[in-house]
mmCIF file of C-alpha atoms in Angstrom:
data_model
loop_
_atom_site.group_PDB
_atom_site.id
_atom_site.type_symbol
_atom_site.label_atom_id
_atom_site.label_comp_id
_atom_site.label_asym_id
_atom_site.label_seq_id
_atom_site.Cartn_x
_atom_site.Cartn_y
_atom_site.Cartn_z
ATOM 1 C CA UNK A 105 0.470 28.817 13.407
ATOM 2 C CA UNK A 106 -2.837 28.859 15.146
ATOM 3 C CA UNK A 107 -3.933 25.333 15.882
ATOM 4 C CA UNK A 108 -8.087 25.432 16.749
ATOM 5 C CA UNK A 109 -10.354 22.906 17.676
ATOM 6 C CA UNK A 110 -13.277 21.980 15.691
ATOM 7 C CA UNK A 111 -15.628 19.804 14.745
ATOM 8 C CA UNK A 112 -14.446 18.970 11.165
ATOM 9 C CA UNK A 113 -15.726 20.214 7.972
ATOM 10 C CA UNK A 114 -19.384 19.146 8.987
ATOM 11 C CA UNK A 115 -22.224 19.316 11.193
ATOM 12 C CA UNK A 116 -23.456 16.324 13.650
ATOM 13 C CA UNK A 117 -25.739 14.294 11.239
ATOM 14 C CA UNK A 118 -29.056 16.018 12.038
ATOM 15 C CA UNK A 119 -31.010 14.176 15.327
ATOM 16 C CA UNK A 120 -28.046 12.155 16.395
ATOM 17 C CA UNK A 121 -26.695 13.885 19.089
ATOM 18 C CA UNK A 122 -22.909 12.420 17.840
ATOM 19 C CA UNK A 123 -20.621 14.674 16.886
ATOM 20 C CA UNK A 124 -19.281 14.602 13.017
ATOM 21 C CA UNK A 125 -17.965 10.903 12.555
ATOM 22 C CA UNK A 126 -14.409 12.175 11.904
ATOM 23 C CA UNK A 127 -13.529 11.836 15.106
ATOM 24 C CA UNK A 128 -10.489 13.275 16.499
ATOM 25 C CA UNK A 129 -9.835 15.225 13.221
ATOM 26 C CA UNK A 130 -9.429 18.732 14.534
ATOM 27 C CA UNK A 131 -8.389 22.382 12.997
ATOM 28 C CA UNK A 132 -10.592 22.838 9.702
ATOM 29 C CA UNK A 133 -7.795 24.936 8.220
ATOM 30 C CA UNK A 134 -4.854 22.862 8.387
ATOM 31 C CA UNK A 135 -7.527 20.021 6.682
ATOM 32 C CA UNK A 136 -8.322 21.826 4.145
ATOM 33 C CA UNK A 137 -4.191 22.397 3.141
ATOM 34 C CA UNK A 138 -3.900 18.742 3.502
ATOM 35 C CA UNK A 139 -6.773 17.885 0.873
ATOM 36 C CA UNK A 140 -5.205 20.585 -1.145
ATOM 37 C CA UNK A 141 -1.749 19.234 -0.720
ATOM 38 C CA UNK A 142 -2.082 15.970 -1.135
ATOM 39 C CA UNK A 143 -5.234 15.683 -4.205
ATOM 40 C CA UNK A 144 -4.077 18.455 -6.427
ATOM 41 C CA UNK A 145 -2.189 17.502 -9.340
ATOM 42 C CA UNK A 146 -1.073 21.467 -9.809
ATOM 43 C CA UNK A 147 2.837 22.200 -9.929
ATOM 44 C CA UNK A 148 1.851 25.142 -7.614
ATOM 45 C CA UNK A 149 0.139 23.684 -5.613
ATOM 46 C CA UNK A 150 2.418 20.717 -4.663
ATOM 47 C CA UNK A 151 4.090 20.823 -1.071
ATOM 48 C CA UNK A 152 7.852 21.370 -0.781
ATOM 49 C CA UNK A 153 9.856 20.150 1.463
ATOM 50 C CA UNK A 154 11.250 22.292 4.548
ATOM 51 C CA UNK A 155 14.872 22.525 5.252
ATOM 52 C CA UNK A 156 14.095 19.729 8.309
ATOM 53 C CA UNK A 157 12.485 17.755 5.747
ATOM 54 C CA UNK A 158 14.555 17.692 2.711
ATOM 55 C CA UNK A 159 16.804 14.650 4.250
ATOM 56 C CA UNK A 160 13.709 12.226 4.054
ATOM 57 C CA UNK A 161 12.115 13.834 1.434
ATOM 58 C CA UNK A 162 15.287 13.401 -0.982
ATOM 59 C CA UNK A 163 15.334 9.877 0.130
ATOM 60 C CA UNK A 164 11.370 8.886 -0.167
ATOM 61 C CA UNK A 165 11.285 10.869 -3.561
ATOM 62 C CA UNK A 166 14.039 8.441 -5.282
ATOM 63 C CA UNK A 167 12.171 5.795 -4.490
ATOM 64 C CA UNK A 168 8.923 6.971 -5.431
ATOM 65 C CA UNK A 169 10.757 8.071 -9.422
ATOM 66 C CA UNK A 170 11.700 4.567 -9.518
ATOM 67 C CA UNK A 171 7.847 3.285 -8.635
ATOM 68 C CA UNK A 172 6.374 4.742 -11.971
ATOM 69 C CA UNK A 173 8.627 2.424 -13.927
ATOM 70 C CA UNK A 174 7.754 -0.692 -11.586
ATOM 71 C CA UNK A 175 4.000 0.129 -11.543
ATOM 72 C CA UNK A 176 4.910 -0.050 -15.785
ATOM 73 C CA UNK A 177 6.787 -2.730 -16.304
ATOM 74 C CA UNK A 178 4.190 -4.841 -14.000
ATOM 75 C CA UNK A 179 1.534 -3.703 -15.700
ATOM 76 C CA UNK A 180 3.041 -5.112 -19.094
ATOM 77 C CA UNK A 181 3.837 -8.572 -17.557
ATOM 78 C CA UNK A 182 2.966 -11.035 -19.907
ATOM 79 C CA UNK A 183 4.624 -14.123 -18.592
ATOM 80 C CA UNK A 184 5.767 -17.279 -20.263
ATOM 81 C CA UNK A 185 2.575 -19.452 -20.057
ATOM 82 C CA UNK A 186 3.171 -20.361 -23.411
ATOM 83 C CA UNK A 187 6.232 -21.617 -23.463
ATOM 84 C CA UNK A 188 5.789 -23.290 -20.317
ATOM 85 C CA UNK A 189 3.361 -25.419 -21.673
ATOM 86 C CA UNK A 190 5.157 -26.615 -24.630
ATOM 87 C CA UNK A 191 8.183 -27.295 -22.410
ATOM 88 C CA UNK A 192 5.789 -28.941 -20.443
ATOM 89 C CA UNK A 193 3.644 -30.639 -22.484
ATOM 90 C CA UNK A 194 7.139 -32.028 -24.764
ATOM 91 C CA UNK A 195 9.510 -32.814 -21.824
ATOM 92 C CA UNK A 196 12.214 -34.513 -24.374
ATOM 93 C CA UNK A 197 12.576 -31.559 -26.308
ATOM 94 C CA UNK A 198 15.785 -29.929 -25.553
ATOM 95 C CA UNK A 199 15.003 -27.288 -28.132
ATOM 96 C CA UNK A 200 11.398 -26.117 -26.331
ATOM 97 C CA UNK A 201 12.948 -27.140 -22.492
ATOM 98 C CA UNK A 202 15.310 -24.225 -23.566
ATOM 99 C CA UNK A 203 12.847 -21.796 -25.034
ATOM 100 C CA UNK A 204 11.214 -21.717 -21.865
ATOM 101 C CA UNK A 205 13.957 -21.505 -20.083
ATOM 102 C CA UNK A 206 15.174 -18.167 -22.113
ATOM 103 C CA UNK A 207 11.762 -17.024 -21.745
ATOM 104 C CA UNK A 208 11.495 -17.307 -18.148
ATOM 105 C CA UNK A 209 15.033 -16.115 -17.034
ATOM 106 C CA UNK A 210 14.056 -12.609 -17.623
ATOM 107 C CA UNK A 211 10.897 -12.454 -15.850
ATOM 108 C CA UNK A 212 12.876 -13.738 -13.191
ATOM 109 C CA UNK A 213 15.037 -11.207 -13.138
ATOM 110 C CA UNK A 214 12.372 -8.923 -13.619
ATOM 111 C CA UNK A 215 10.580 -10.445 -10.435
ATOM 112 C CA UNK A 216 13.569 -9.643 -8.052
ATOM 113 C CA UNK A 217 13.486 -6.112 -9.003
ATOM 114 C CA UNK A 218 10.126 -5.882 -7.610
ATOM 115 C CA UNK A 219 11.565 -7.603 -4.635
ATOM 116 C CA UNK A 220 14.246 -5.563 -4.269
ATOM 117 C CA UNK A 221 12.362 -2.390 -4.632
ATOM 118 C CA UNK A 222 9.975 -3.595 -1.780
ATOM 119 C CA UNK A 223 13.111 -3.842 0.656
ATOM 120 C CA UNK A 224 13.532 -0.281 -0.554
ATOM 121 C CA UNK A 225 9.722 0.637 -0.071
ATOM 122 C CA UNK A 226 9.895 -0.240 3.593
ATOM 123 C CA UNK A 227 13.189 1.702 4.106
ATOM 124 C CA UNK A 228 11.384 5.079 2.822
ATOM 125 C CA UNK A 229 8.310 4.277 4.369
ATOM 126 C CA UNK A 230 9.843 3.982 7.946
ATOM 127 C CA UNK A 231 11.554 7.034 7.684
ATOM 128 C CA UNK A 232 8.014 8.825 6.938
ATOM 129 C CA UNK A 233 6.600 7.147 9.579
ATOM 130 C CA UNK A 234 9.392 8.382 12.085
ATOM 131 C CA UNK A 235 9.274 12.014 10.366
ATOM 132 C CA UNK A 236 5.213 12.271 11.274
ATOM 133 C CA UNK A 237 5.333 10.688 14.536
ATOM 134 C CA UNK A 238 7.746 11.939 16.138
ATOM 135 C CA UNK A 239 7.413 14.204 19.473
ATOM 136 C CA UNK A 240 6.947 16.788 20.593
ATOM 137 C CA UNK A 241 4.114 17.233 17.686
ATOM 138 C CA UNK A 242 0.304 15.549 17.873
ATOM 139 C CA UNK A 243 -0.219 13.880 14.570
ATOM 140 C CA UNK A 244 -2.397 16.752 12.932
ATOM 141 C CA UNK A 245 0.788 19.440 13.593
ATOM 142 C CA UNK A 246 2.602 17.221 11.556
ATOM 143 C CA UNK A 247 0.437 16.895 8.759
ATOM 144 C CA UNK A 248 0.728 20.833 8.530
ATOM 145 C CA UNK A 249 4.350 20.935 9.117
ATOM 146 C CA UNK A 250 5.563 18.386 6.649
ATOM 147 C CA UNK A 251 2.804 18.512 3.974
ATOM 148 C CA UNK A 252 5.554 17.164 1.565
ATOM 149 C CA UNK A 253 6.258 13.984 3.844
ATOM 150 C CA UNK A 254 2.709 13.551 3.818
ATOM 151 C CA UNK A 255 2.095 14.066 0.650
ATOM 152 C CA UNK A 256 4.759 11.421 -0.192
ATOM 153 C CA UNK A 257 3.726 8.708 2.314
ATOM 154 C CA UNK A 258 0.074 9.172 0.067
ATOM 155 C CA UNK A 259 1.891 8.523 -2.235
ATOM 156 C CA UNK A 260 3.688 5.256 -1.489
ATOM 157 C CA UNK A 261 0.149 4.037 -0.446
ATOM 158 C CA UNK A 262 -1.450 4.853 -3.643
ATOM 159 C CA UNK A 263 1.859 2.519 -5.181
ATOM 160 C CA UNK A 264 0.966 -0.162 -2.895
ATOM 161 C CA UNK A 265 -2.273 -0.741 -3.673
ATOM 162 C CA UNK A 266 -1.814 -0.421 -7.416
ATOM 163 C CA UNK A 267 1.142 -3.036 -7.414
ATOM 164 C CA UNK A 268 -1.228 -5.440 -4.839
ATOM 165 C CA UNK A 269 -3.892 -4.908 -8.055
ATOM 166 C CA UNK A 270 -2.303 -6.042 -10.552
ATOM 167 C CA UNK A 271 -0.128 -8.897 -9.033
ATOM 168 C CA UNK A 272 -3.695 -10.079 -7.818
ATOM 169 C CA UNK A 273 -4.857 -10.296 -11.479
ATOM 170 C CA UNK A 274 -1.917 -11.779 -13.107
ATOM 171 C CA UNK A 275 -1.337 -15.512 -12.146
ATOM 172 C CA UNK A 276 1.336 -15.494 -14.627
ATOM 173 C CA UNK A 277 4.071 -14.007 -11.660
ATOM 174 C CA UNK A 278 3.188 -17.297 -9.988
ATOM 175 C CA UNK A 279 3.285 -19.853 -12.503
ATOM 176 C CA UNK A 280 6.517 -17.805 -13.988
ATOM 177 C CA UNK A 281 8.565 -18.351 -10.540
ATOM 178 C CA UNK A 282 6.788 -22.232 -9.937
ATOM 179 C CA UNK A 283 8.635 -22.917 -13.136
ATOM 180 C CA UNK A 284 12.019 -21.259 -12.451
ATOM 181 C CA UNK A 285 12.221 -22.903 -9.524
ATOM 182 C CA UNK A 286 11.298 -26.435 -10.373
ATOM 183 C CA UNK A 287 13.806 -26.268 -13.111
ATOM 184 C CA UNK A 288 16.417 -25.132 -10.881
ATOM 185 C CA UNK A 289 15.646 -28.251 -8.599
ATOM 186 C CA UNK A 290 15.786 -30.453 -11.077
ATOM 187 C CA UNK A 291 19.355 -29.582 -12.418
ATOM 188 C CA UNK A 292 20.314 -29.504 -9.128
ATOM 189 C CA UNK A 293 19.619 -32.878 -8.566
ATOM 190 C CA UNK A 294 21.173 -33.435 -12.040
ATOM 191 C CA UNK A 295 24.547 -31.580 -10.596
ATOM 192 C CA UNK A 296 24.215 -28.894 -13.134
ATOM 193 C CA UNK A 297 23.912 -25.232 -12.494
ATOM 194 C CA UNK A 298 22.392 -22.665 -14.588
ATOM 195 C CA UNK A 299 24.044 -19.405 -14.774
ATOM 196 C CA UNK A 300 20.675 -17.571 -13.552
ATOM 197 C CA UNK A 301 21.428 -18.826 -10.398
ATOM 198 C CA UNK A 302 24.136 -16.666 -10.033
ATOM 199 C CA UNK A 303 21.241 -13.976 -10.027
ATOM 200 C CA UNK A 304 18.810 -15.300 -8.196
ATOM 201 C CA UNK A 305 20.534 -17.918 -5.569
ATOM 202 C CA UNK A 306 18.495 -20.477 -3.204
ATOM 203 C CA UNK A 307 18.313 -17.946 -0.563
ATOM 204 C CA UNK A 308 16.998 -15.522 -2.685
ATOM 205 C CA UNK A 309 14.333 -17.342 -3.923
ATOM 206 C CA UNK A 310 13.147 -18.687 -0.839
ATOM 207 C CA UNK A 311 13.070 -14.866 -0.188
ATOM 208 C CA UNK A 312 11.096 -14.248 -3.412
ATOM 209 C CA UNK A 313 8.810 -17.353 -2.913
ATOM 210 C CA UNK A 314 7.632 -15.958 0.895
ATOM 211 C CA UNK A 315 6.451 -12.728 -1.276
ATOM 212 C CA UNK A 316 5.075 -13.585 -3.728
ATOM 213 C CA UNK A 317 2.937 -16.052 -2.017
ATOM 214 C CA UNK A 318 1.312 -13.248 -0.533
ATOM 215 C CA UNK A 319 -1.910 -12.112 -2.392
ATOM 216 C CA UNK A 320 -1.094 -8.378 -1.405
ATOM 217 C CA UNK A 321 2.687 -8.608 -1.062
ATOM 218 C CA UNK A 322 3.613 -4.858 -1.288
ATOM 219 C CA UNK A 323 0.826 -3.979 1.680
ATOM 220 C CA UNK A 324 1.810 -6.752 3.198
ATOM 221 C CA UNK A 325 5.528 -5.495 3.093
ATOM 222 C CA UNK A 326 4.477 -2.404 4.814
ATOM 223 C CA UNK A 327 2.094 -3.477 7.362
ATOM 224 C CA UNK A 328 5.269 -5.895 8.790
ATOM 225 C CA UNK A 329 7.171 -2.516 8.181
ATOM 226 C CA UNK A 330 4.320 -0.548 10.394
ATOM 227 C CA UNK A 331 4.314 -3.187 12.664
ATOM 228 C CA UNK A 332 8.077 -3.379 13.543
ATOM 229 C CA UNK A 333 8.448 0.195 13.721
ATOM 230 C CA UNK A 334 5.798 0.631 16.863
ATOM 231 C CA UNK A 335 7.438 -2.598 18.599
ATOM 232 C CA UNK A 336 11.094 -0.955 18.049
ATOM 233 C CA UNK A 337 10.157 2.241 19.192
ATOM 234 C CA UNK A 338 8.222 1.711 22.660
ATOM 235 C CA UNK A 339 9.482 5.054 23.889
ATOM 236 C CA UNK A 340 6.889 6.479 21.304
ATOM 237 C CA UNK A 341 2.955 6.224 22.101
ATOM 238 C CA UNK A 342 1.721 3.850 19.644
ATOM 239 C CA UNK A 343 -1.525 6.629 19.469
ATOM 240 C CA UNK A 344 1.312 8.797 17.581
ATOM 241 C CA UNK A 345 1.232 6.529 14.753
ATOM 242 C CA UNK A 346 -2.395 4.928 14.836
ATOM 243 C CA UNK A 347 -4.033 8.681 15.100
ATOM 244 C CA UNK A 348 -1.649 9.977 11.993
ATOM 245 C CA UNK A 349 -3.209 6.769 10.219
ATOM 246 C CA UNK A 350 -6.559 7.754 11.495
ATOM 247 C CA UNK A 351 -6.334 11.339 10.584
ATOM 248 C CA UNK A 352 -5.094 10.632 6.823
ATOM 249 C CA UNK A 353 -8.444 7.863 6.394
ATOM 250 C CA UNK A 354 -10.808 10.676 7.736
ATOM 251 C CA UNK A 355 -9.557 13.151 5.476
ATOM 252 C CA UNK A 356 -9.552 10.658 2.617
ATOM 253 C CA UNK A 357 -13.438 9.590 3.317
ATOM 254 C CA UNK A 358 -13.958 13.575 3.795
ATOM 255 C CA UNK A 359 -12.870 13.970 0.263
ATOM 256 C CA UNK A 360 -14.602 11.107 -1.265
ATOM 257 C CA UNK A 361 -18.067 11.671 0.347
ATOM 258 C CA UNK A 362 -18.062 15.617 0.418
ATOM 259 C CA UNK A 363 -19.706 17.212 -3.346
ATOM 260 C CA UNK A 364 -17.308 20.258 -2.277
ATOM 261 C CA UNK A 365 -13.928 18.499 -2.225
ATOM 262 C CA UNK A 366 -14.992 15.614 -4.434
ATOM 263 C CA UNK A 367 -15.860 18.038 -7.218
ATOM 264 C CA UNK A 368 -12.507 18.868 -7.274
ATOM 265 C CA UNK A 369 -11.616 15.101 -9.019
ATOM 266 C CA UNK A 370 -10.644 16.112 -12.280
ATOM 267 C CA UNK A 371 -10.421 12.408 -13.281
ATOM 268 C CA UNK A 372 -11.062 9.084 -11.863
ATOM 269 C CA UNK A 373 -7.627 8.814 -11.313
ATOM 270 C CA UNK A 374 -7.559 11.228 -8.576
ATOM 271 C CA UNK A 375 -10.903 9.668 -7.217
ATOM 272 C CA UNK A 376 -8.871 5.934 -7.282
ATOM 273 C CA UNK A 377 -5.577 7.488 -5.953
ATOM 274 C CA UNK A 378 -8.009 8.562 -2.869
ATOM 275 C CA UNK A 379 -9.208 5.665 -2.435
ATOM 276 C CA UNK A 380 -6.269 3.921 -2.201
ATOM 277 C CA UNK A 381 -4.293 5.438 0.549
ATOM 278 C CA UNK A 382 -7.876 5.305 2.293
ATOM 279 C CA UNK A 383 -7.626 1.742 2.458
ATOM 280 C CA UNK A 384 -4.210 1.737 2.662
ATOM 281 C CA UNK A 385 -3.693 3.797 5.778
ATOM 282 C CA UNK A 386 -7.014 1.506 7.329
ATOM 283 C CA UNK A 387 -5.180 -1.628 6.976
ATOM 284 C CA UNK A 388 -1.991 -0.505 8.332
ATOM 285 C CA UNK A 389 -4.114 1.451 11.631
ATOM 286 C CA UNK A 390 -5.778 -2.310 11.962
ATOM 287 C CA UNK A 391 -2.205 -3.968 12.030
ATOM 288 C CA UNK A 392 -0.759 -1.947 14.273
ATOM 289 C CA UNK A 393 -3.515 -0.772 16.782
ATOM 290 C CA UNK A 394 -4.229 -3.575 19.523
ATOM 291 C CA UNK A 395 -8.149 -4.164 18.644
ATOM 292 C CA UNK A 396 -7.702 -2.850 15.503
ATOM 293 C CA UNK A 397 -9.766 -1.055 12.864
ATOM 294 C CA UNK A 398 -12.987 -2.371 13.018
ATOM 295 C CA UNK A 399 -13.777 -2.110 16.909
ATOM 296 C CA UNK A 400 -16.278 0.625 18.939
ATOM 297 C CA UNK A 401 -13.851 2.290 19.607
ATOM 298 C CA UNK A 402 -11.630 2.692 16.415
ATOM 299 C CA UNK A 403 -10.930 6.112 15.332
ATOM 300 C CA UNK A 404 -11.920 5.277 12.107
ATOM 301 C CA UNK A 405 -15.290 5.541 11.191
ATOM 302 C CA UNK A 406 -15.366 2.081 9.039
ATOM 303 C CA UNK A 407 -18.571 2.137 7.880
ATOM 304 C CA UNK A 408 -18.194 5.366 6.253
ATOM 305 C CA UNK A 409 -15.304 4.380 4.850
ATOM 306 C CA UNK A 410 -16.713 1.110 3.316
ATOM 307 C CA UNK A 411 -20.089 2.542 2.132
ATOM 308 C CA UNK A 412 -17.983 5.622 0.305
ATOM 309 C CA UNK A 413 -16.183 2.215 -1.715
ATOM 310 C CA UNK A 414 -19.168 0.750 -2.461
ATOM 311 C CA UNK A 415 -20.794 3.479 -3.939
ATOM 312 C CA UNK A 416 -18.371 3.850 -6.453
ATOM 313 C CA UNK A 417 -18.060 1.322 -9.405
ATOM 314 C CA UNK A 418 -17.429 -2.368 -8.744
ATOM 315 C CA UNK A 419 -14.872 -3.062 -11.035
ATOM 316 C CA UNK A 420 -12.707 -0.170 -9.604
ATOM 317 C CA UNK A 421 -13.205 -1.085 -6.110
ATOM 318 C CA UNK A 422 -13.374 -4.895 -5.791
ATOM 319 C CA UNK A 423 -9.739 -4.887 -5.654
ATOM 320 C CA UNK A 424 -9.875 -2.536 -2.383
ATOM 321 C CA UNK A 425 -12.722 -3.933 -0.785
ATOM 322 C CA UNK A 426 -10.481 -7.461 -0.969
ATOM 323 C CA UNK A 427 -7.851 -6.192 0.598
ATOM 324 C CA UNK A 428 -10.245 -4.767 3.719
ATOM 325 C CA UNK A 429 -11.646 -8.177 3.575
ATOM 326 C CA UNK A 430 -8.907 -10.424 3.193
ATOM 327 C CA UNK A 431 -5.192 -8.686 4.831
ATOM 328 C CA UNK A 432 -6.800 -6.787 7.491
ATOM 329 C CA UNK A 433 -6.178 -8.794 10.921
ATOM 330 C CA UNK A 434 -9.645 -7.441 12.852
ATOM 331 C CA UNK A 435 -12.263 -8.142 10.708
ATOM 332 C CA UNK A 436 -13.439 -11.593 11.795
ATOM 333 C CA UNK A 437 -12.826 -9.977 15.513
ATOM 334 C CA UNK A 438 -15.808 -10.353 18.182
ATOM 335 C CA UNK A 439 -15.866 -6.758 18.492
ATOM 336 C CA UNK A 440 -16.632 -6.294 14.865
ATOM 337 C CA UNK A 441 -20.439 -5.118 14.284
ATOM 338 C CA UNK A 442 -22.907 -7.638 11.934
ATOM 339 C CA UNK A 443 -23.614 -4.600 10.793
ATOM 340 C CA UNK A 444 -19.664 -3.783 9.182
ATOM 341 C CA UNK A 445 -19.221 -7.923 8.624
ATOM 342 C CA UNK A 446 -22.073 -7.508 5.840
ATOM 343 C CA UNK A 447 -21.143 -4.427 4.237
ATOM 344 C CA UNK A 448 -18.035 -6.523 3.160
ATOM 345 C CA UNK A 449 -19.814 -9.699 2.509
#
């Protein structure tokens, strides 16, 4: 296929003698497949996989079945708090110390499963990475020749974000585990063992504990992920991996700030899911390039990016603007502008 140069999808804004602020996003056409590609929701529109791909793909797409059901049984996490605080509150109950006990046990369970997937998160998401970076192709050629890997490592974004949500919100995953593990302590000192042990051992909850300390554990699962894969692979220009990053948050702000592709939205879903891997792919650029995201001379144009979240409402963009403001790694850098310090203030 043809691969042009342009200047993408708009003009220079009018007097400034800059070109568009996408940067090094070049060919129009292959652009416009990705937006297509990765923001419709239409069966016939949605990319298939290549022979070359179908490997990865297979693998990634497992994964991603099993991240509706995560996303679902996180989102109806209730906790124990109740029963914690009885056991609490009546220490010499037997009856109550049990209640929470049985209460808790499950969550527990429940808890490593999110663990667990996360291990399995960063195993499909370093395959995508090494599927779109990989020579002899710039990072735009492989956007157009595995528009179903891209589509997917969207997706896994759009996952990680929405898990980092609504862990953020629910102190009860927190206060669930503080309790499992102080009761495990204390029988231990007692020489008794609990049979949930068996399921979730000390090392395992140390494990546990590290994540879940995190406010943002999934995106902070991947940025390690992100990281590790540009130190292991030094034979591979770390510009392969920050300008695929790059590419995917211009065509995201394209969409967002653009009346012709953002009239496309046919719900606010699709306008959140776009907004997700936005930020996503921003924070995971700002891990892994050496000055990061928010510099001169970032391929990302951050200001964009930020004002296009900010003019959407609050309550469905605090979470995102957090995460810019709070697991990025450049932010509070010397080469950050005032000017991008108090968009985020």
């Amino acid at each position: 296929m043809l691969l042009v140069t342009y200047t993408w999808l708009a003009d220079a804004p009018s007097g400034t003698g800059q070109p568009n602020l996408l940067y090094d996003c070049t060919d129009i056409y292959i652009a416009k497949i990705f937006v297509l590609i990765l923001f419709q929701s239409s069966s016939s529109l949605d990319a298939q996989p290549t022979e070359a791909e179908t490997a990865v793909w297979n693998q990634v797409s497992a994964v991603l079945e099993e991240a509706h059901g995560i996303l679902a049984e996180l989102q109806s996490y209730n906790g124990a708090g109740q029963e914690i605080r009885e056991a609490i509150q009546n220490p010499g109950d037997l009856q109550l110390q049990e209640k929470a006990w049985n209460a808790v046990c499950p969550l527990v369970a429940k808890l490593k499963r999110f663990y667990e997937f996360s291990l399995r998160l960063e195993n499909a998401l370093r395959s995508l990475l090494e599927a779109l970076t990989s020579p002899p192709y710039a990072p735009m050629q492989h956007l157009e020749r595995e528009q179903a890997l891209a589509k997917q490592f969207a997706e896994i974004l759009h996952f990680t974000l929405s898990f980092d949500e609504l862990k953020m919100t629910n102190p009860a995953i927190q206060n669930d585990f503080s309790y499992y593990r102080r009761t495990i302590s204390r029988n231990r000192l007692n020489n008794q063992q609990l049979e949930a042990e068996n399921e979730v051992n000390n090392e395992m909850a140390n494990r546990m504990s590290l994540f879940y300390a995190e406010a943002t554990p999934m995106l902070k699962t991947l940025s390690n992920a992100t990281t590790k894969f540009v130190s292991e692979n030094k034979t591979l220009p770390i510009e392969d991996t920050t300008d695929c990053l790059s590419t995917m948050a211009c065509v995201c702000r394209v969409m967002l700030e653009t009346p012709e592709y953002r009239c496309r939205f046919t719900n606010t879903d699709t306008m959140l899911f776009c907004m997700r891997v936005m930020v996503g792919v921003i924070i995971l650029y700002d891990h892994v390039h050496p000055v990061g995201a928010f510099a001169k001379t970032s391929k990302i144009d951050m200001k964009g990016c930020i004002k296009v979240l900010k003019e959407q409402p609050s309550n469905s963009v605090e979470g995102l603007l957090n995460a810019l403001r709070y697991t990025t790694r450049h932010l509070n850098d010397d080469s950050t502008s005032k000017q991008i310090r108090a968009l985020l203030q």
